Coordinates of C-alpha atoms and ligand atoms in Angstrom, one line a residue:
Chain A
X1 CA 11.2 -33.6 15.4
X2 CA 9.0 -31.9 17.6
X3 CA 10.3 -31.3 21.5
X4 CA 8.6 -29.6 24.6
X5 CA 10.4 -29.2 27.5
X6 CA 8.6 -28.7 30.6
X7 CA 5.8 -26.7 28.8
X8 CA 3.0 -24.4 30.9
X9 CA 0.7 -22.6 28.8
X10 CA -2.3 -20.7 30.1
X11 CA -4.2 -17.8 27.9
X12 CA -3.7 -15.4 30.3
X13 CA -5.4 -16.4 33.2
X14 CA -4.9 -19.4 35.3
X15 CA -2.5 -22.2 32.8
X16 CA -4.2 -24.6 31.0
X17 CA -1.6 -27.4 31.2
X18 CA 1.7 -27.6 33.2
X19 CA 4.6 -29.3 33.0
X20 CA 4.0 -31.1 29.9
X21 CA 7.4 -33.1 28.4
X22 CA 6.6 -34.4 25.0
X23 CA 9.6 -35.8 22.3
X24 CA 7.9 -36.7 18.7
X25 CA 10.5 -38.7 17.8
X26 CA 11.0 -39.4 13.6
X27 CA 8.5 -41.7 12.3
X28 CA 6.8 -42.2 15.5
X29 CA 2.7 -41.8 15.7
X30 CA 0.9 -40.3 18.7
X31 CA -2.8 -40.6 20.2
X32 CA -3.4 -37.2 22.4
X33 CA -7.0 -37.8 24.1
X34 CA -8.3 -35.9 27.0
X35 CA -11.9 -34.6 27.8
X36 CA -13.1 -31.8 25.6
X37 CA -11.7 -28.4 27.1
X38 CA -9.0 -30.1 28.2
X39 CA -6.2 -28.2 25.9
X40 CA -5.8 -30.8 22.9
X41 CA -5.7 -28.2 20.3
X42 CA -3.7 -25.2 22.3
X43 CA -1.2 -28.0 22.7
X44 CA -1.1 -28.9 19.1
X45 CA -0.6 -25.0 18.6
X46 CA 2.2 -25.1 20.6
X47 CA 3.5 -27.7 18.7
X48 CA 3.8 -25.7 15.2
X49 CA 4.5 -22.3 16.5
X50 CA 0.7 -20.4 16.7
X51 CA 0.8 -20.4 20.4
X52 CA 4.0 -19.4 22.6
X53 CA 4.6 -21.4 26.3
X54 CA 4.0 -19.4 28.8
X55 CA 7.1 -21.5 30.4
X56 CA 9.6 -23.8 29.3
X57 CA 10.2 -24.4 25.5
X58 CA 9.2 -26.0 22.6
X59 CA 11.9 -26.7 19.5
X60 CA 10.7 -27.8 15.9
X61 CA 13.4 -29.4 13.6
X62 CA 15.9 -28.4 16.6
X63 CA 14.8 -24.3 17.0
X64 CA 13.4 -23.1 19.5
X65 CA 9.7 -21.0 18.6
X66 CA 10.3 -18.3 20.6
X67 CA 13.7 -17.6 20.0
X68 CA 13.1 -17.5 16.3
X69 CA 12.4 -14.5 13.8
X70 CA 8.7 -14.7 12.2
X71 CA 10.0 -15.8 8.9
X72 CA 11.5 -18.5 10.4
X73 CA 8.6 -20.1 12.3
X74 CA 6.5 -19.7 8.9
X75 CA 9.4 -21.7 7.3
X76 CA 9.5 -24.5 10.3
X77 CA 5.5 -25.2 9.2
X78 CA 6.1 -25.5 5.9
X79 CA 7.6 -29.1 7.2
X80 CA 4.5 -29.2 9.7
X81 CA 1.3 -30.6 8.0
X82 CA -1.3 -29.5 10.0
X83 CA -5.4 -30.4 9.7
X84 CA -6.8 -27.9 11.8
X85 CA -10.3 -28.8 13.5
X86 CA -12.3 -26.4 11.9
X87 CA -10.5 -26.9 8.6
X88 CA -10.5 -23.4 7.3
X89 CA -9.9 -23.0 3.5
X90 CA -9.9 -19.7 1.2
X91 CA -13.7 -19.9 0.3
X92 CA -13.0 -18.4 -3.1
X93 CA -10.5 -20.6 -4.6
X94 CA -11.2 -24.4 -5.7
X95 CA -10.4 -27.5 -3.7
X96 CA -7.6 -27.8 -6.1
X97 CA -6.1 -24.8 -5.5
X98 CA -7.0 -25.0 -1.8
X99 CA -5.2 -28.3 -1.7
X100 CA -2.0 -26.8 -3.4
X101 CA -1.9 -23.3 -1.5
X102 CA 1.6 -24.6 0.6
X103 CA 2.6 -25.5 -2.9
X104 CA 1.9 -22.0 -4.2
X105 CA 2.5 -19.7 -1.0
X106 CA 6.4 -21.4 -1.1
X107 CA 7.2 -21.1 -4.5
X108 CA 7.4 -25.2 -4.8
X109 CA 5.4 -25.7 -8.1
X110 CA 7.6 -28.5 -9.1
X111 CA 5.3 -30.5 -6.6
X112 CA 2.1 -29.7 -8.3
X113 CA 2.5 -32.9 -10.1
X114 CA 1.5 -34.1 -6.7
X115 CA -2.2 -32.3 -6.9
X116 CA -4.1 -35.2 -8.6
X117 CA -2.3 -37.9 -6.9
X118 CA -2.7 -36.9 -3.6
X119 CA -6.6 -35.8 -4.5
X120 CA -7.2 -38.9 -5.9
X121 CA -5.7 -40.4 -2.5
X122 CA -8.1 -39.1 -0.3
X123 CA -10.7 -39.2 -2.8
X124 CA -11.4 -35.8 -3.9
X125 CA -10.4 -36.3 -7.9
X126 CA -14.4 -35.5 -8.8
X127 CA -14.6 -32.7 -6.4
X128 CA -11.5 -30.5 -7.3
X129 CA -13.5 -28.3 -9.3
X130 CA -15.7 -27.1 -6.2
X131 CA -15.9 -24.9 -3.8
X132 CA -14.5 -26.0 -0.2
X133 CA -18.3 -24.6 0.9
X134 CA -20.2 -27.2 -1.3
X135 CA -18.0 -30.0 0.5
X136 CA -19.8 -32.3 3.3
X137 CA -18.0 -32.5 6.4
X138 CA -15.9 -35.6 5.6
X139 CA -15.0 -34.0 2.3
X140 CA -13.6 -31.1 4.1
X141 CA -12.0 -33.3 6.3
X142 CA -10.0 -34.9 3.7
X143 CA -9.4 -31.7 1.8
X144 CA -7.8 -30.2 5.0
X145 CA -5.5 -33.3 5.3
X146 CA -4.8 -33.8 1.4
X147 CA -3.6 -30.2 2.1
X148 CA -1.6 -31.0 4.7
X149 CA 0.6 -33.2 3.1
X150 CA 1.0 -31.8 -0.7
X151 CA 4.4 -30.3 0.3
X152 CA 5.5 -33.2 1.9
X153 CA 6.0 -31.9 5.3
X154 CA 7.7 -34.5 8.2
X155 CA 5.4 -34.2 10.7
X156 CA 1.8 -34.1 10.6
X157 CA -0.3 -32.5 13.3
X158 CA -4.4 -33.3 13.2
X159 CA -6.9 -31.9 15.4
X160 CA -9.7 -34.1 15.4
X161 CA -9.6 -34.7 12.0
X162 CA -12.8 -37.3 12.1
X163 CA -14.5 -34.8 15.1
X164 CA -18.0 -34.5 12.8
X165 CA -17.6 -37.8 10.4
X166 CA -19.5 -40.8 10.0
X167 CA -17.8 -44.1 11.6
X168 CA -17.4 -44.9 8.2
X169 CA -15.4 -42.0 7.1
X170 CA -13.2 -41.7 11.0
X171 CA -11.9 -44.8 9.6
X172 CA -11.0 -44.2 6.2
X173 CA -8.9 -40.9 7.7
X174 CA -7.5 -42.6 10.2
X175 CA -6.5 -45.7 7.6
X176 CA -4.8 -42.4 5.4
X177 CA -3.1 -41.6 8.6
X178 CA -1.5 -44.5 9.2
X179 CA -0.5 -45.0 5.2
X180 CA 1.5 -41.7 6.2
X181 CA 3.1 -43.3 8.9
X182 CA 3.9 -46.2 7.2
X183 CA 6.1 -43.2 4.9
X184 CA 7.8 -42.3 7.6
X185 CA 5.8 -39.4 8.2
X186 CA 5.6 -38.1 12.5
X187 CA 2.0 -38.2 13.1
X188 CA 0.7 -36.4 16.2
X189 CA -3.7 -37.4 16.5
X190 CA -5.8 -35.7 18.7
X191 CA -9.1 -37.1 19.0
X192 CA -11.4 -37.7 22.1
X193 CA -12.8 -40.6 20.5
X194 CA -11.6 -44.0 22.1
X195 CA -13.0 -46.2 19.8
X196 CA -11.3 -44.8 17.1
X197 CA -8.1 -45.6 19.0
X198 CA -9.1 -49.3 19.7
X199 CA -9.8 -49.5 15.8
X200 CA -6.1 -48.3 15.2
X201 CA -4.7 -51.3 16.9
X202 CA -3.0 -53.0 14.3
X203 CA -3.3 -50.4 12.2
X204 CA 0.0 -48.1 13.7
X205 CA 2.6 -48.5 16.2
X206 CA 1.3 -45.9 18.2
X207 CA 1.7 -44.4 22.3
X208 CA -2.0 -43.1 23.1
X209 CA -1.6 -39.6 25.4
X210 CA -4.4 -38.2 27.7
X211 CA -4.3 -34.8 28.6
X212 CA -6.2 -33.9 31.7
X213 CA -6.5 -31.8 34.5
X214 CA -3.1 -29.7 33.7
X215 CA -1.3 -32.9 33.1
X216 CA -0.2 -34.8 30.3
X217 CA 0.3 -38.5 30.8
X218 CA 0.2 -41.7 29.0
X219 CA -2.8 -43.8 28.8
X220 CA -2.4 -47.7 29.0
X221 CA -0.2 -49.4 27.3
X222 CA 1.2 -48.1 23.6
X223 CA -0.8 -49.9 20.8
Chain B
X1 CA 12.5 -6.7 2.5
X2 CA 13.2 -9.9 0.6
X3 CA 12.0 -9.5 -2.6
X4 CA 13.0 -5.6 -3.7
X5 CA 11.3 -3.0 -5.0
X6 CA 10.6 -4.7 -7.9
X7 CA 9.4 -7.5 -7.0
X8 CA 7.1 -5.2 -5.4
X9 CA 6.0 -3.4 -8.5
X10 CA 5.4 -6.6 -10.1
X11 CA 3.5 -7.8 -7.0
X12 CA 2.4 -11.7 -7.1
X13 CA -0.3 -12.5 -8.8
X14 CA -0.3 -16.2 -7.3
X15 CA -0.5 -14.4 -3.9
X16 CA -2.9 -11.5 -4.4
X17 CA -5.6 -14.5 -5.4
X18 CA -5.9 -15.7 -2.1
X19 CA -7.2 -13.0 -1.0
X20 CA -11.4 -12.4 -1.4
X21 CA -12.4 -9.6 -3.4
X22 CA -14.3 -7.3 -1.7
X23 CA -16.1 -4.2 -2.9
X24 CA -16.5 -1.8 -0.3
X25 CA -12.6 -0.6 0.5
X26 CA -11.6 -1.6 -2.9
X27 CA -13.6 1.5 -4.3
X28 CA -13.8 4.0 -1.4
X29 CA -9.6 3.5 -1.9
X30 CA -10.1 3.9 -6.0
X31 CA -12.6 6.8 -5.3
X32 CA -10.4 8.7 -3.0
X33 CA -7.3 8.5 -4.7
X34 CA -9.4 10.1 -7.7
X35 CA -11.0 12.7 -5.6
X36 CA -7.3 13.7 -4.4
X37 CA -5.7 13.6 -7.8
X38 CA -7.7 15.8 -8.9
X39 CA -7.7 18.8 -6.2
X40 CA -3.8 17.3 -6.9
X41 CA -4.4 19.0 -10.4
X42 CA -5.4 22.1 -9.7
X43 CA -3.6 22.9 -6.7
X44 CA -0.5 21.8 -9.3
X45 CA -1.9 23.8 -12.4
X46 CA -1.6 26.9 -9.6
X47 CA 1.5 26.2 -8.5
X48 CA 3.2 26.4 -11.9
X49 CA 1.5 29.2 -13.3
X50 CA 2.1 31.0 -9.7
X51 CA 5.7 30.2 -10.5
X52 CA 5.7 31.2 -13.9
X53 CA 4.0 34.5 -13.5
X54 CA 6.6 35.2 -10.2
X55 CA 9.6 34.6 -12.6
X56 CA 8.5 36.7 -15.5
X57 CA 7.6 39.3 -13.3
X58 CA 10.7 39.3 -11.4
X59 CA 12.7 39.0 -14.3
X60 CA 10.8 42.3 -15.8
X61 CA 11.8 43.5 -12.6
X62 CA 14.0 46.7 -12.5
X63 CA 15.4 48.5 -15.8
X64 CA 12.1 49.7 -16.6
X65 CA 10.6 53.3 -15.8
X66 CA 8.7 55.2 -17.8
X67 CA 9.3 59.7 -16.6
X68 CA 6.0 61.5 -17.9
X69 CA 6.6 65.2 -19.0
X70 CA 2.9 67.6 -19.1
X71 CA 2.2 68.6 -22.9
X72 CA 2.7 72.0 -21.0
X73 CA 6.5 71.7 -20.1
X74 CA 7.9 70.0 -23.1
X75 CA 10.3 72.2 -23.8
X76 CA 11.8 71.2 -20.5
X77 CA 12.7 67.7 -21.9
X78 CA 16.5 68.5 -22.7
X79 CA 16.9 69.7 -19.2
X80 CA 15.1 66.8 -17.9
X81 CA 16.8 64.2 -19.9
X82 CA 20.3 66.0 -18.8
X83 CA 18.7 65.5 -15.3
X84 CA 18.2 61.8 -15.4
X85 CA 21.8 61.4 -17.0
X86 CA 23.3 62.5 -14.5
X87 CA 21.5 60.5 -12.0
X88 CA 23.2 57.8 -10.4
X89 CA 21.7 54.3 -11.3
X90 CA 20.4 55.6 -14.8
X91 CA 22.0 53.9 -17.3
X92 CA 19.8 55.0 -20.4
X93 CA 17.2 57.8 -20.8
X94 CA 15.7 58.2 -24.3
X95 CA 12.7 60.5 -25.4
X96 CA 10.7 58.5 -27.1
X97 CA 10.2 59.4 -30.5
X98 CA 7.0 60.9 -32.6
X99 CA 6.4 57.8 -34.0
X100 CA 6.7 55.9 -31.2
X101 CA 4.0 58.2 -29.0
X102 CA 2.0 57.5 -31.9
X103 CA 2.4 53.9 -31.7
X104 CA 1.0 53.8 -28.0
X105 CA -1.9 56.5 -28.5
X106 CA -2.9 54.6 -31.7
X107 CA -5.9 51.8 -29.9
X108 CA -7.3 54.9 -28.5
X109 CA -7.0 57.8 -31.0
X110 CA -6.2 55.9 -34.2
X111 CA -3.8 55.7 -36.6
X112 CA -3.9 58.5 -38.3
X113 CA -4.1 61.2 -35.4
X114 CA -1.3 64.1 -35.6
X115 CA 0.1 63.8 -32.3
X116 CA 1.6 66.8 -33.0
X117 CA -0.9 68.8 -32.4
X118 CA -2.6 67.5 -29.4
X119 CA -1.7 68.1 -25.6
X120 CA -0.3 65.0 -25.2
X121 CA 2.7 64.6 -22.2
X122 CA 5.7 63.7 -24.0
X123 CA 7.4 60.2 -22.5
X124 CA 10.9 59.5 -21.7
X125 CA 11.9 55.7 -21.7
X126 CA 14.6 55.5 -18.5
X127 CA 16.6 52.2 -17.8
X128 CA 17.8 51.6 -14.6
X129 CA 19.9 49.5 -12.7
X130 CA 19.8 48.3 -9.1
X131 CA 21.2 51.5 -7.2
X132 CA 18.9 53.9 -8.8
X133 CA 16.8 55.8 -6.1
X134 CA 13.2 55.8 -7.5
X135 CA 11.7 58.1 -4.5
X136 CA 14.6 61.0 -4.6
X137 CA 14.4 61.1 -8.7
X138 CA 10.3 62.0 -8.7
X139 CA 11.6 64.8 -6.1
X140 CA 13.8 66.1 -8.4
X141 CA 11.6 65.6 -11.1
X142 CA 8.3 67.3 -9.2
X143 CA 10.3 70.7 -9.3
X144 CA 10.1 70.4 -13.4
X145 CA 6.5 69.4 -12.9
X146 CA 7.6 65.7 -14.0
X147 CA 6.3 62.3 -12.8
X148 CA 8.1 59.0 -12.6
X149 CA 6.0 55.9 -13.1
X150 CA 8.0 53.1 -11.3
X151 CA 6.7 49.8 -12.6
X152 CA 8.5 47.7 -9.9
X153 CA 5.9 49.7 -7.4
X154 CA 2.9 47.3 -8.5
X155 CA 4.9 44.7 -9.8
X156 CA 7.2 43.8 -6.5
X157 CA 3.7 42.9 -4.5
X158 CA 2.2 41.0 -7.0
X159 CA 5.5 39.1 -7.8
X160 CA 5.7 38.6 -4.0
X161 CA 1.7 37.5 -3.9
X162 CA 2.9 34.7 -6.9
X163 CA 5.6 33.3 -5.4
X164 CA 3.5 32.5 -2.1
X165 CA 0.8 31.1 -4.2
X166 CA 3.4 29.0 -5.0
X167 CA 4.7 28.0 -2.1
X168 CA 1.3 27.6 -1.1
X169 CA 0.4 25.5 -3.5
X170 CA 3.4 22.8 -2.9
X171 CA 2.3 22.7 0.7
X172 CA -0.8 21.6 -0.1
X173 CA 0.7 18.7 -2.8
X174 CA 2.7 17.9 0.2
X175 CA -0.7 17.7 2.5
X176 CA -3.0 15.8 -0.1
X177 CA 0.0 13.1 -0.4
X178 CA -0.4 12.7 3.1
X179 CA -3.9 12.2 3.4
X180 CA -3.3 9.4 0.6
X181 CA -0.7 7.9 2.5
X182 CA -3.5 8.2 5.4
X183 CA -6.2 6.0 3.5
X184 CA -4.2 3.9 2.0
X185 CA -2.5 2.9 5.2
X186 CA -6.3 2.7 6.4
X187 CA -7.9 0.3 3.5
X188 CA -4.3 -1.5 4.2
X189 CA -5.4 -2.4 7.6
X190 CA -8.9 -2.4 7.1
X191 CA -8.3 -4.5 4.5
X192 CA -5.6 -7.2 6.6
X193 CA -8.2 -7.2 9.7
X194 CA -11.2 -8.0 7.6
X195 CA -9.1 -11.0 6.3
X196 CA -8.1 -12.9 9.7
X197 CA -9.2 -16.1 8.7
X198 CA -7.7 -15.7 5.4
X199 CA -4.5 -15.1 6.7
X200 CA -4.8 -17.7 9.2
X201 CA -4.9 -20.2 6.6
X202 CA -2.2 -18.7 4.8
X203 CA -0.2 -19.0 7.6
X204 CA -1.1 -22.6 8.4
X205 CA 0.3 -23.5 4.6
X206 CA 4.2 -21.9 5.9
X207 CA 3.2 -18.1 4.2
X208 CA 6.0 -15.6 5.7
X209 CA 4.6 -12.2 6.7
X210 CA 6.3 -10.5 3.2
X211 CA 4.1 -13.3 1.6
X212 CA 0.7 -12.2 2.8
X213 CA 1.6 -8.2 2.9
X214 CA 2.7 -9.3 -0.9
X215 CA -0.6 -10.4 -1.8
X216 CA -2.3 -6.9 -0.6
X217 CA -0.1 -4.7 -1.9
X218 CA -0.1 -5.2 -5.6
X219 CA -4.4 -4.8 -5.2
X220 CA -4.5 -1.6 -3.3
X221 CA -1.4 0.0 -5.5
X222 CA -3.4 -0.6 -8.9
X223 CA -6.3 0.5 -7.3
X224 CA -4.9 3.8 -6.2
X225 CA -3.4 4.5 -9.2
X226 CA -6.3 3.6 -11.7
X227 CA -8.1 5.8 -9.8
X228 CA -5.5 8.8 -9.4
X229 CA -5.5 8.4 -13.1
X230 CA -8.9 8.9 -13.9
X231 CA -8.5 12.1 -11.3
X232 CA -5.9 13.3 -12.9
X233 CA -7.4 12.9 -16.3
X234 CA -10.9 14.6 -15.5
X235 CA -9.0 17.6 -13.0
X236 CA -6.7 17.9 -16.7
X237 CA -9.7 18.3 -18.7
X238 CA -12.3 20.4 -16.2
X239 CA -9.4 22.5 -15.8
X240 CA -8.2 23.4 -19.5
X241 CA -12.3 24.5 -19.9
X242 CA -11.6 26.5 -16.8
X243 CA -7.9 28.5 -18.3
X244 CA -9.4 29.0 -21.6
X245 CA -11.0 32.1 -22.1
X246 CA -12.0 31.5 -25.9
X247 CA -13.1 35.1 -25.9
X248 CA -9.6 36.5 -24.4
X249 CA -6.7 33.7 -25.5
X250 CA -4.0 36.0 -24.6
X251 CA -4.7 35.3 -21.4
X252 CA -4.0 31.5 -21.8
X253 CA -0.7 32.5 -21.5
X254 CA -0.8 30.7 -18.1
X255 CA -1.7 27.5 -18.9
X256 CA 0.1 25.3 -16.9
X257 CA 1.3 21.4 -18.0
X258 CA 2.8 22.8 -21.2
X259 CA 5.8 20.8 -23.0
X260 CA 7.2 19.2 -20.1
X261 CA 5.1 20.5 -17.5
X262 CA 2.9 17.5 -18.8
X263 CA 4.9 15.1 -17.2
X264 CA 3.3 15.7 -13.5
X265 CA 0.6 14.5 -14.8
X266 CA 2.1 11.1 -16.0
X267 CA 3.7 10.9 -12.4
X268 CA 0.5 11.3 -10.3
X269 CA -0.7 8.0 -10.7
X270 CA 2.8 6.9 -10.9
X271 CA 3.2 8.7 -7.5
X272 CA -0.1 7.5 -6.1
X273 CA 0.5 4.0 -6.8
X274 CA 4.1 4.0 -5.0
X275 CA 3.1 5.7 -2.2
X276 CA 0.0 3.5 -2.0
X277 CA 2.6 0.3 -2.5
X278 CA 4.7 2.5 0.7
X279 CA 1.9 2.7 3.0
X280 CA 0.0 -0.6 2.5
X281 CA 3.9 -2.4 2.8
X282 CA 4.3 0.0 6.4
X283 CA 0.6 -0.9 7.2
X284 CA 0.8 -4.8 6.4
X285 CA 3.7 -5.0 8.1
X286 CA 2.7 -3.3 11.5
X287 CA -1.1 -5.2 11.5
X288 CA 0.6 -8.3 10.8
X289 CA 2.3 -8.6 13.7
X290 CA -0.8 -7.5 15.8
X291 CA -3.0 -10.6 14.1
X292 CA -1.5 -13.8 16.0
Ligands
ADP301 N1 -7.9 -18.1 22.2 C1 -8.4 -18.5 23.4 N2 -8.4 -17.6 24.4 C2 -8.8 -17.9 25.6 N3 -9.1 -19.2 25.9 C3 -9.1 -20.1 25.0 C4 -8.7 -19.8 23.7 N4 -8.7 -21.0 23.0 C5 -9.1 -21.9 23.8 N5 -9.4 -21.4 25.0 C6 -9.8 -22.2 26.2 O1 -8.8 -23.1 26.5 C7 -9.3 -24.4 26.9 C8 -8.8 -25.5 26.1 O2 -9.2 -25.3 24.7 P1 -8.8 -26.3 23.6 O3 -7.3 -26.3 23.5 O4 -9.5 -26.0 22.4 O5 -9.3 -27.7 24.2 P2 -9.6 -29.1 23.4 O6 -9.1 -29.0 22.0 O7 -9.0 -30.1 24.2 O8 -11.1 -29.2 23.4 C9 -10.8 -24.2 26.8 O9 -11.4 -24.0 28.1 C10 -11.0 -23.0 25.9 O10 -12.2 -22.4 26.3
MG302 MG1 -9.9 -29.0 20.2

């Protein structure tokens, strides 16, 4: 789904990571840990076109990022479910219409159909009618991943999607994570928290991935 | 671009939600549009009249000179007459007649004064084409004691002054649509850089750049045209008080946006808001591109 070849990527000064191989194979579900800093989220940039390497290559869906016209790389995300870490939204609409903006930005409003089912998933059917600002932080957590899959995308990207939850909530997220998995979905997880990861054990089929110092490498054995 | 012009006009209304309402650029863009509109009106309602008065004038021009014989020396007139006849470039030289001297003293001696008996020169109507000589005829003529009044003397300048009013005036058309393509291109980008995180999100969800300049465009184009509108409307209004002289109304002669002439005001705001829809696409496009 989602390749990098022999990736360096620094923002301008000295690179960040180097020589970074990664292959998200179909249905396949990834830890990426690594010490704060490290370049978790730059990486996942990379990964759906935000960022370009500063060497080597990364392809989505078989296309290379960099070698693609701007409408292009907006139409590779639209199979790329990302939750961002600070899980922006458009302050001004609802949840609801936050939830279904890749719905509504593509022109796919056969899928809105989908809107209460997948809010009713992550457990947002009371709070549709809000404001993303009158969410708590798990709530905006969830929004930004109910989001992420309305349009049924193949591959889902989070950023430390339980970074400022409750134990309690990390695990319901992680749980809807794996249900996605479970679909078939590609699931790429960045999180610094190991516990989580331990908890997931039986959960997924998962390889766990530390970044740090420059280098990408596998941690331990896969779960 | 994708989507075509009309798809432009139309705009997406789906889109142009995502973005936040905000006041400030909204109605500095809505203001200035109305400000330019209406200098857009007058320097218009002076550029037609200008136009108008240039044609009529130039039109007038030639044929018409008026020879002016001292009470004194009328019984020269035959000879005179017989003089301009067989000037080259006269086509027609007529005395004018009793009645007709009458006719022109009447405003200031009234109706019933017998011209005949007053000192008054006597006038002879000449027509004229294009070769006629006007300075070598009053030569001849000042030997008789004659004078020629040459209209096209005044008339030439002042047709001249008119049609560089005009020209004038469609320069600066030209120069207040630029400076409208100016702000609007500056609310565009205003507008696009004060929306980063908006955008960001947008593009997270898969929006293409046509997408997001999509969901500006339709905005700023209503908004400079509403207010070109209401400039056009109050310049239309402020001006007809200005051209009507109640007191004098044959003067209103050159009131401009008569019959079709109306239409330019129609097309202002129709102007405004496609060269609004222009600049904000050129804008969008170019800032776009600089936002990562
Ligand atoms: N836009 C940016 N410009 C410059 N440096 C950045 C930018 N974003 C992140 N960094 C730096 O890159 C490093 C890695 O950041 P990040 O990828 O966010 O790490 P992580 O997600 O693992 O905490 C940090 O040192 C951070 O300060
Ligand atoms: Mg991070």
């Amino acid at each position: 789904m989602i390749d990098l070849k022999n990736v360096a990527f620094g923002y301008g000064g000295a690179l960040l990571f180097s020589r970074v191989d990664l292959e998200l194979a179909p249905g396949s579900f990834h830890f990426l840990t690594g010490p704060s800093g490290a370049g978790k989220t730059t990486l996942l940039k990379l990964c759906y076109g935000a960022l370009h390497a500063t060497e080597g290559q990364v392809t989505a869906f078989g296309m290379a990022f960099d070698a693609q016209s701007r409408d292009a790389t907006a139409k590779a995300r639209r199979r790329i479910g990302v939750v961002h870490q600070e899980c922006s939204f458009l302050d001004h609409l609802t949840v609801a219409e936050n939830v279904a903006l890749p719905l509504t930005v593509t022109g796919r409003q056969d899928l809105l159909g989908n809107l209460e089912d997948v809010l009713r998933w992550v457990g947002l059917a009371r709070q549709s009618g809000q404001l993303p600002p009158q969410l708590s932080g798990g709530e905006r957590q969830r929004a930004a991943l109910a989001r992420a899959v309305i349009s049924g995308p193949e591959v889902i990207l989070a950023d430390e999607p339980t970074g400022n939850v409750d134990w309690e909530m990390s695990v319901q997220v992680l749980r809807l994570l794996a249900d996605l998995n479970a679909a078939g979905k590609t699931v790429l997880f960045a999180t610094h928290d190991l516990a989580l990861i331990r908890h997931a054990k039986g959960l997924v089929q998962a390889r766990v991935l530390r970044l740090n110092r420059g280098k990408l490498q596998q941690a331990g054995a896969d779960l | 671009m994708g989507g075509g012009f009309l798809a432009l006009l139309r705009g997406d209304v789906q889109a142009e939600r995502a973005i936040p309402k905000r006041g400030f650029t909204a109605q500095l863009t809505t203001v200035v549009a109305g400000v330019l509109s209406f200098l857009a009106v007058f320097v218009l309602a002076l550029s037609l009249s200008a136009s108008r008065i240039a044609k009529d004038w130039a039109s007038d021009l030639g044929g018409a000179t008026t020879v002016q014989l001292p009470a004194d020396r009328a019984d020269d007139i035959e000879s005179v007459l017989q003089l301009l006849r067989n000037t080259p470039g006269v086509t027609e030289a007529r005395a004018l007649t009793a009645d007709e001297e009458q006719a022109l003293l009447a405003p200031w001696l009234g109706a019933n004064m017998p011209v005949d008996l007053l000192p008054v020169p006597k006038l002879i109507d000449v027509t004229t084409d294009e070769t006629f000589d006007a300075a070598a005829v009053a030569g001849q003529l000042a030997v008789v004691g004659a004078t020629l009044n040459d209209h096209d003397g005044w008339r030439e300048p002042l047709a001249e002054v008119a049609s560089r009013l005009r020209t004038l005036g469609w320069a600066t058309v030209a120069l207040i649509t630029l400076a409208l393509l100016g702000l609007v291109t500056l609310a565009a980008r205003l507008s696009l850089t004060s929306n980063t995180q908006t955008i960001g999100v947008l593009r997270l969800v898969g929006a293409t750049d046509t997408y997001i300049a999509h969901a500006f465009m339709r905005r700023l184009m209503l908004r400079a045209a509403t207010g070109a509108a209401i400039g056009t409307v109050i310049g239309f209004l402020v001006m007809r008080r200005i051209a009507t002289i109640d007191s004098a109304p044959e003067f209103n002669v050159a009131m401009p946006f008569d019959g079709w002439q109306a239409l330019w005001l129609v097309l202002i705001p129709v102007l405004s808001g496609g060269a609004a829809l222009l600049a904000t696409q050129f804008a969008a496009h170019r800032t776009l591109r600089e936002i990562p």
